[in-house]
Phi, psi and omega in degrees: 000110189317310191282344177275326167282340173315292181292349179294307195299307179300317184312303195309309202263354164277331197277321179300341188253020172118336201286129167253033188175152193202157175208161170223162171264159165185181179227134186292348181301320175238057179301336197285342187272338171275353192290339175278316189299300195299336169297311172262012163256351171274311174309330185271351165300333188248349165213099184296314204285002177322124168279128177289322164318299185295331179260008174269310184289342177294290151339278183315322183286315183279333181279321194248336170120161163292316147345310183260001201286298173331302178323290195288338169291340169263349157316311190286331176291321174298309180283012219239345177295149191281116172294328178301351187215037165208132186314178185270310180313312160307323191283335176295312168312320176281319182280357171281320176304321195287308183302323193285320197279349158257012154283313191289332174297332180287314188277348184243026206262134173237104180122128171315304169318318179300304186294315181273354144296316176286333180305311177302316185291323169303316154311300171298345184276335185290336189277338170313302186300331180280319183318308185295337181270354171265342176264005170267337182265132182327147181278134184075030171241186191277348192289302190315313175296326190278321177300324175320295176311284183316312162308311165311317193272323170284332161316283205307285199311344182250357181296342172266344194242030155088356170244005148229188175207122175297149161215190170309303181304317173298303214282308186295335182269340175273326198290320188085176187274029191261335173224062173286125189275183168281152185301327195258052192273116186278333194295301176307309175312294175305330185298312177315282170335281201308328177287323179286326166274002155301149174285324184231159187202173180209180166173182199228140168249126341278198189286314180247175178214143161240127184235146170269131169300129181058015188258188171305142175302141176253163188272135155226134179258137155255139188237152175242160173209144174268111172301312182260358166079022168274352205105105166196157189249117168259148176233137168217154176236149172240147183236107184265160187272168189299141160090346158288094197252120167258128184252083016260164184245029169190144181199175173221155179242116180247136190230128185226106177079232189270021188261098164268199197217151176207152169245129167279123191238128193265120175243135168222141187267152189242178169311348196254004177272145182276139181274136192111182196291141177222173188218158157255140173235146192247120215221123193243126167222145172280169179301321182295347194099339171325085193316105172260177187308109180303140153251175178233143183241104170289144209227112172242124175277139154241000000 
């Protein structure tokens, strides 16, 4: 594994310089992809002569079991390419094969711990593949719009289970070049912080709707999630601009752990709706009245 060998080589070199300690950065929001690297760095801090390849093999055997070893090792081999030096098409092909390897490993895994980790890795690679589809789709096409919507939904659905961390770069990715906020948008950053500090959260999928006055209705999924993994009943209510009608406009969702819940809502613009950019606000509350972070759905009425 080139990345693991590179880390081991760097640590050995730094040790020869007399370096007395090291650290590494990671986010709790996406721990699953950092786990083997963190384990290796910790082990190298004690013994910088470790064989990185052998250490990875030992980690995979202990984490996933003998039955899954070959398939999981294939996943790590296929995802070891440097994304800065390989084209998106090559990376997409490798990651597609890597996902197949994870599915094979899941079918062979024994024990809930191994299956949980494999589930998280599969969710993570699904996000990566959706990201690649954005890059591979023709500019200004229906395909790129669909890829951005898929990517946004996957990031939101997996933001609290160790798979990914929403950030400004992810938001730029699903918004596209025409809808970029400034990098220092304090509201967006604060929403991320507040969401992780809340017991539960919610969002709307998609985040953008195009409506025609007296035209066809559009579908909106209002989704809720369990942030602290204790289980919650979440009440939601939508506030829409004049002439934009949601059916239903409120409801209740029960969530627990990684099992989120969603309500399908139809949205239409009547003749009273003003043309141009509009916004639907989704408010979420717990039964005791605790307000959760609201979500916004942008609407363009023509």
